[in-house]
Every structure is written in C-alpha cells, then in structure tokens.
Amino acid sequence: MDGRELVRSMWVFGRVRGPRALRSVWRRRRADAAALPERGPERARVPGRVVGVEPLPGGGIVRFARSELRVCVTVGAAVFWGWDGAEVSPSYAVAGEVPEPDTRVVLEPDTEGGWRVVAERVTVAVSRDGAVEVRTPGGVVLRRELPPRWWEPVGGGGARWVQRSEVAADARFFGLGGRAAGPRLPDGSYRLWNSDPRGAFGPGTDPLYITMPVQWVVADAGTHMAFYDCTWDGRVSLREGEEGAGSGHDRPGLSEVRMSGGPLRCWVLVGSPARIAYGWAQLTGAPAVPPSWALGPQHARWGFGSAKEVRRVLAGYRERGLPLSALHLDIDHYDGHRVFTVDRERFPDLPGLAAELRGQGVRLVSIVDPAVKAEPGGAVYEGGARVGARGAFVRDARGDVVRGVVWPGECVYPDFTDPLVREWWGGLYAERLEQGFSGVWHDMNEPVSFTPFGDMTLPRSARHALEGRGGDHREAHNVYGLAMARAGYEGLARLRPDERPFLFSRSGWAGMQRYGGTWSGDVATGWPGLRASLALVLGMGLCGVPYSGPDVGGFDGHPSAELYLRWFQLGAWLPLFRTHAAIDAGRREPWEFGPEVLEHARAALEERERLRPYFVTLARLARVTGAPYVRPVWWSAPEDRLLRDCGDAFLLGDALLVAPVLARGVERRAVRLPRGRWYDVATGRAYEGPGLVLVDAPLSRIPVLARAGAVVPVRGADGAVELEVWAPPPGRAGGGLVVRDAGDGWERAEVERYVSRWQGDEVRVERVTDEGVVAVGPEGVRVRGLRGAG
C-alpha cells in the first residue's frame, strides 16, 4: 500500500465510523474461528491406476483406484470432464439446459492402458494414471492435464486440490477475468477471489473485482479455452514455455490451478477464436444487448451533489454542441447513502429532472449498492426481514444476520443466491424507475465490508442459500455480484417489459454477460492506468463479457490535459464510453481541460456518434456469435506470433484496428498490422500487412485503420444509416455485416450481409439475401480508399 492509498484508506475508514468497522472485523474473525475450525492433518490423494471404464453418451466414466473421471463431448464439440462425481450442474456459469452429449462419440482403448474419447473435431485421451490430453483430430496435443492431487482432512471435510497442465512451448496465456496486467498474461500468480483493491489500482494490482478461471491459450498448433467451473477461492500460476534452440528440447508452458475447495471439473473449447467465442456463448449464455442509447457517450461523477449541478453539466454539453446519451448519479444522490432513497433537499424533484433530461435525449442512470443500512424502520431493511422464513439477509453459522460496514454505516447483505431474495430485490427497482432512471450500475458488490486492514469481505463462514443446496461464503463469494446482476436484470425486465434493461456491474463471474456488462472500477489516474484500461476491456471480452469500458481519465487524482485527452480518445472506441471520477478528483467535462482538448474531444465524440450504427451492429452480433466488440489483434490470425504479443492495439469488430496512444508525448507510433491491406481512416493512406508500420498520432486523434474491403454502417449527415466501404485490393473482394437499430425493445434484428468487389474501375456493393445477390445503388454508399487501392 503506497502513501496515497494509505491516506485514502484512512479517509474511507473515518467516513464510515472506524469503531464500527473494527467491531465488524472482530465479529467476522470470531464467526470464522467458531464455524471454520483448523483443517488439521490432511491426507494426499491421486487417482491411481485405471481399473475400469463405463461407456456413456458423449464419452464415459474412467474409474481409477482412488477416483473416477467423467468425460463428455457435447454436440457443439465442447469437452467436459469432472472428477469424483462432479457433474455439469449445478453451475452458476452454465446457462439453461445442460448441453446434449454428442452420441457419435466413441470411447475406445488408447496406448499403454489408457482410454480415449474420439469426436469429430477433438480427441480426449486419458492415461492409465489420470492424465488428460486434449488433441486435435490430427493428434497434436493442445493441452495436457497432469494427474490431479487432492488434500483431504483426516477428520473429514471437503478437499482442496491442484491441477497442473502443460501447453505448447510457444503458447501465450490470456483471460482470467479482469486483469490489469494483460491482455497477454505475464508469468506469475493470479488470485481467484473477487476483490476491492482498497483504492485506485494499476497494472501491478491483483486480484481485482472480477476474477474468472477462464483461460485462453494461443499457440501455433491451435487455440483453446479452458474453464475450471469452481467458484471457490483459488490461485492460477502461469509460466510460458521456451522453445529449444537447435536440437534442444522444448520446455512446455505450465498452468497450475489451486483451489481451496469445490468440485474439480473443467470445460475445454477448441478451434478458431470465433468458434470458441460462439461455443462459450452457447454454454454460458448469450450477451445481453444494451439499449442503443447506452452505446453513446455517458458522463458520471461521484459528487454531482445536486440537481443544479446536473443541469449545469448538461447545459455545458448542450451549449458546446457536444453529444451526450446519459448522466450517472453516484451514491451522493441517496439520503444518507441508503440504497433506494433520494436526498430530497439536493434533488427535490428527481422524476421531473429525469423527464427534463430525457426530453433532451439524455437518460439518467443510478448506482445501486447491495449493502442495506441496518436500521429498524428502514423500508428496505424491514422489507428484507420479511422475505421467506429466514429473511433476505446473509446469516452466520449460528443463525445471526451478518453485519458489515459500508457507506451508510452498519449494513446487512441480501443473499442473492436465494431465488426468493432475487425476486424481492428485483422488485425494489420499481422505485428507481419511478424516479425516472433508465438503467443501473452495480457497485461494491464483491461484496465489500470496510475494514482498516485485511480482506474487505464477509465472513467466510457466512451461510448462503446457493439455490437451495446451502453452503458458505467460500463458495458464494465469487458469484455474489453475478447473482445480484441477475436479480437486477430480471427485476427490470419484469417491471419494464417493453424495454431491454441497461445494467452493468463492478463484480461478477463467468456468465455475467447474460445480465449486462462491467466497467474497470477505480483505475488509477496515470499513464499506467490508461494501459490497464485497455487490458481489462480485452480480457473481459475474451471471457465472454463484450460490453465494458474504463473510467475515462482515471478514478482518482487529476489527469493532465494530454492524459485526459488520450484516455478520452481511447474511450470513444470502446463499448462503454463513460467519464467518471472520485469525489475529490475534480471535474471531468471536456471543457475543463482547455480549448484545444475541447475541440479534439469534440472530434472524438462526433466520430463515436457517426459510428453508432457500427456499435449497434457489434452489440447485436455479440449476442448472435459471442464475439466481443473489442478483440485482440490476433483474433483472425492466432498463428501470427508477433500479433499474440501485441497488447497496445485492438480490433473493433472485423473492420477497424484502433491503436491508442498510451504514453506521454507520443505523436507518431508503431502499429502491428495483421495480414491484408489497411487504410488510415484519417489520411486514406494504404498499408500492407502483416508487418510493423509507423503511423501519425497527432494530439488531435489516435490512429485508426480500416480493413480493405470492409463495409461499415455509419450515421450520415441526415441521420440515416450509410454504408462506408473501404476499397478492396484489385482482384479481391470484401464485405461486412450490418444490423440496423430495431429499437430498445426485444425485437429480433435482421442481419444484413454485404460484399464489396471491383467491377471495371468501380467498387460495387451487393447485398446477399436468401433470394440471391442484389446490387446496392450509389445512394447511401460512400466508397473510401480509392487513392490507395491500386
């Protein structure tokens, strides 16, 4: 903890009544000591040798001397295995029905006493001592899981376990949820425990708010994703491999997953990145589509303070002709920080304010924290006490309601793993809708309980419903934010059935995309924080959460004009484009940084609005295909080793490559291009990839390049959708998909497919339909890149 973080921690601790926080720590430790005794002596166990097999649809059960392994390949070629009776369900990650096994799969003997499951697109080999290999149909090993090891208390109780894996020497690791050090994960250890970092964070901070045991591995031999479906506290250690020089042996890459409890079960998906993303969405649920207004620029601040200040900020945008889609109100608009209340002195007519803003095309979005002030007579507190037989709030092992300290003071916590509690909590959002809010953002839902030191969470012995199975906080902690997001999303959908809910959450777990998106949380103001912002968005996209973005400008501190502008320019190309700052970090409106920054920010805002139809398309396609809006540059060419190491640029859909400026004083930067021709959208100059090119990056803009042949929907001067077509190379064709805005309801949107090609000395655009190919007239089509197309 550095000096600034220490000061902030002391400030927070003082604001929330330090003695109460100390009592909360004492109660938590006493409860854990009583309910979670020391494990005592442990007995180590490994599977032993194979003693038999049982064929089943999709695979079968391989029995060992001291364990058994179930292997199943689904109809989508996803591979599942579970040890010691671990099944696909119950699972917070897997959505809907359990995937059907592929009945064409064959279980047959393998070499040296092992067995293998042979499917069309993957082979799973199980050795006689319990190692599991995932192979391509050609026999190339993508991943080798060594025999696992368990440690079981001699006196009885759940086992902790470790699973070590080997991957190719040239492989690179990605994923694991929100990691500030990414997108390519460096060698090291990563904790699997959703955490508030107790202040602003940078690239070296770990863990953060969203941790997931979702691991992408990209190698020459192929790409795969491994997901260990276990919600317990754990740690993943990674070490990249090394290729032998000359006749030397390769050293494989290593992954080690250690879990403090829970089932040992794993999913593996193989194939191209696009195929893996599709399979992941099929398994864990399609991403929610945000309403189209949520794809525009948004502004937030902890400390608006009053309706007058909200109107002042909106007037600033309007007077300067700057587009704005939403304003976000933080905890300071609540009465004493109590959730689902309003400070009537500072916001005397919040519904009227919301209607006034909506009349100008701006929505209000409300923060919602899970902690409920423990006060007799409080509406939410008393209402929660009447839910079900035991009330809505988390209890300890003795049956007492668990209390912690958050912004309102002493608080209690709803148990969102209980369906009754989710239904009750979702109904509370009626108050937010009555106040005129159009969406919500969930904060502090790791969950947080303030302490002056240590882990800011609930007692690990706290009891949870876990969908009726029962369990404690060790199992429930990582899915608390996910379950809260489900409660909010389903509640909003019930209360306002004609509109898609808008919700994003600071914490969550695998599958959270079903209920909305996320944001970076309290990223530190500074150039390292700017770089971490991009890493987080790329990492969350690979883990199935396509809608995310950072606090533009950083959460704490005061950014320089240059840093703010470069952050603003990056944010304009990310799915969630939102400025935000702490209460003591000053204002973040573009005009606060001088006239030059204002004009360059205006250009970024206008370009974002011009590209709104493209963002609408990406949002709809993410739901259909699972592909994130923001993708690593290796997405279409994972075999390119140089692209795997590129973490300072990204693809926006298939059409655009964005290269933000991530360091002070840069006005020209190197950009690593994938294969093909790329046009600088500002100058029209063409570059040929693969390769490294030097591109201008003046303070007025960041480099953005368009793929030759791309068809991009944009907003024309009259507001209608136009097709911006980048000329394909001579003799080649291109194309793109377009989904037009079908409104903010549940209407099914139509996916339009276009191709671009040369016909004589002209670039023609055609729409591909079920009935055939239809030429698109010149109206509403703008061809660019003709000067560099020869």
PDB file of N, CA, C and O in Angstrom, residues 5 223 295 399 451 460 523 552 582 776:
ATOM      1  N   GLU A   5      -2.600   5.619  -1.217  1.00  0.00           N
ATOM      2  CA  GLU A   5      -3.622   4.627  -0.916  1.00  0.00           C
ATOM      3  C   GLU A   5      -3.888   4.554   0.580  1.00  0.00           C
ATOM      4  O   GLU A   5      -5.028   4.373   1.021  1.00  0.00           O
ATOM      5  N   THR A 223      -5.763 -22.923 -30.968  1.00  0.00           N
ATOM      6  CA  THR A 223      -6.238 -22.099 -29.858  1.00  0.00           C
ATOM      7  C   THR A 223      -7.265 -22.888 -29.068  1.00  0.00           C
ATOM      8  O   THR A 223      -8.074 -23.615 -29.649  1.00  0.00           O
ATOM      9  N   LEU A 295     -24.985   2.935 -26.094  1.00  0.00           N
ATOM     10  CA  LEU A 295     -23.801   2.861 -26.937  1.00  0.00           C
ATOM     11  C   LEU A 295     -23.271   4.244 -27.289  1.00  0.00           C
ATOM     12  O   LEU A 295     -22.321   4.370 -28.070  1.00  0.00           O
ATOM     13  N   GLY A 399     -26.910 -18.492  12.899  1.00  0.00           N
ATOM     14  CA  GLY A 399     -28.230 -18.002  12.529  1.00  0.00           C
ATOM     15  C   GLY A 399     -28.419 -16.518  12.693  1.00  0.00           C
ATOM     16  O   GLY A 399     -29.498 -15.992  12.422  1.00  0.00           O
ATOM     17  N   THR A 451     -12.863  -2.401   6.224  1.00  0.00           N
ATOM     18  CA  THR A 451     -12.016  -2.642   7.382  1.00  0.00           C
ATOM     19  C   THR A 451     -10.791  -1.759   7.226  1.00  0.00           C
ATOM     20  O   THR A 451     -10.442  -1.357   6.106  1.00  0.00           O
ATOM     21  N   ARG A 460     -16.083 -15.814   5.941  1.00  0.00           N
ATOM     22  CA  ARG A 460     -16.108 -16.966   5.046  1.00  0.00           C
ATOM     23  C   ARG A 460     -17.072 -18.034   5.545  1.00  0.00           C
ATOM     24  O   ARG A 460     -17.507 -18.887   4.773  1.00  0.00           O
ATOM     25  N   VAL A 523      -9.767   2.550 -11.543  1.00  0.00           N
ATOM     26  CA  VAL A 523      -8.455   2.528 -12.167  1.00  0.00           C
ATOM     27  C   VAL A 523      -7.718   3.835 -11.847  1.00  0.00           C
ATOM     28  O   VAL A 523      -8.294   4.918 -11.832  1.00  0.00           O
ATOM     29  N   VAL A 552     -13.001   7.033 -17.848  1.00  0.00           N
ATOM     30  CA  VAL A 552     -12.149   7.883 -18.677  1.00  0.00           C
ATOM     31  C   VAL A 552     -11.493   8.949 -17.805  1.00  0.00           C
ATOM     32  O   VAL A 552     -12.161   9.665 -17.074  1.00  0.00           O
ATOM     33  N   ALA A 582     -13.609  10.209  -8.873  1.00  0.00           N
ATOM     34  CA  ALA A 582     -13.901  10.223  -7.451  1.00  0.00           C
ATOM     35  C   ALA A 582     -14.355  11.608  -7.011  1.00  0.00           C
ATOM     36  O   ALA A 582     -14.196  12.613  -7.719  1.00  0.00           O
ATOM     37  N   VAL A 776     -26.516  -2.789 -54.657  1.00  0.00           N
ATOM     38  CA  VAL A 776     -26.889  -1.636 -53.845  1.00  0.00           C
ATOM     39  C   VAL A 776     -26.526  -0.381 -54.614  1.00  0.00           C
ATOM     40  O   VAL A 776     -25.374  -0.214 -55.054  1.00  0.00           O
TER      41      VAL A 776
END
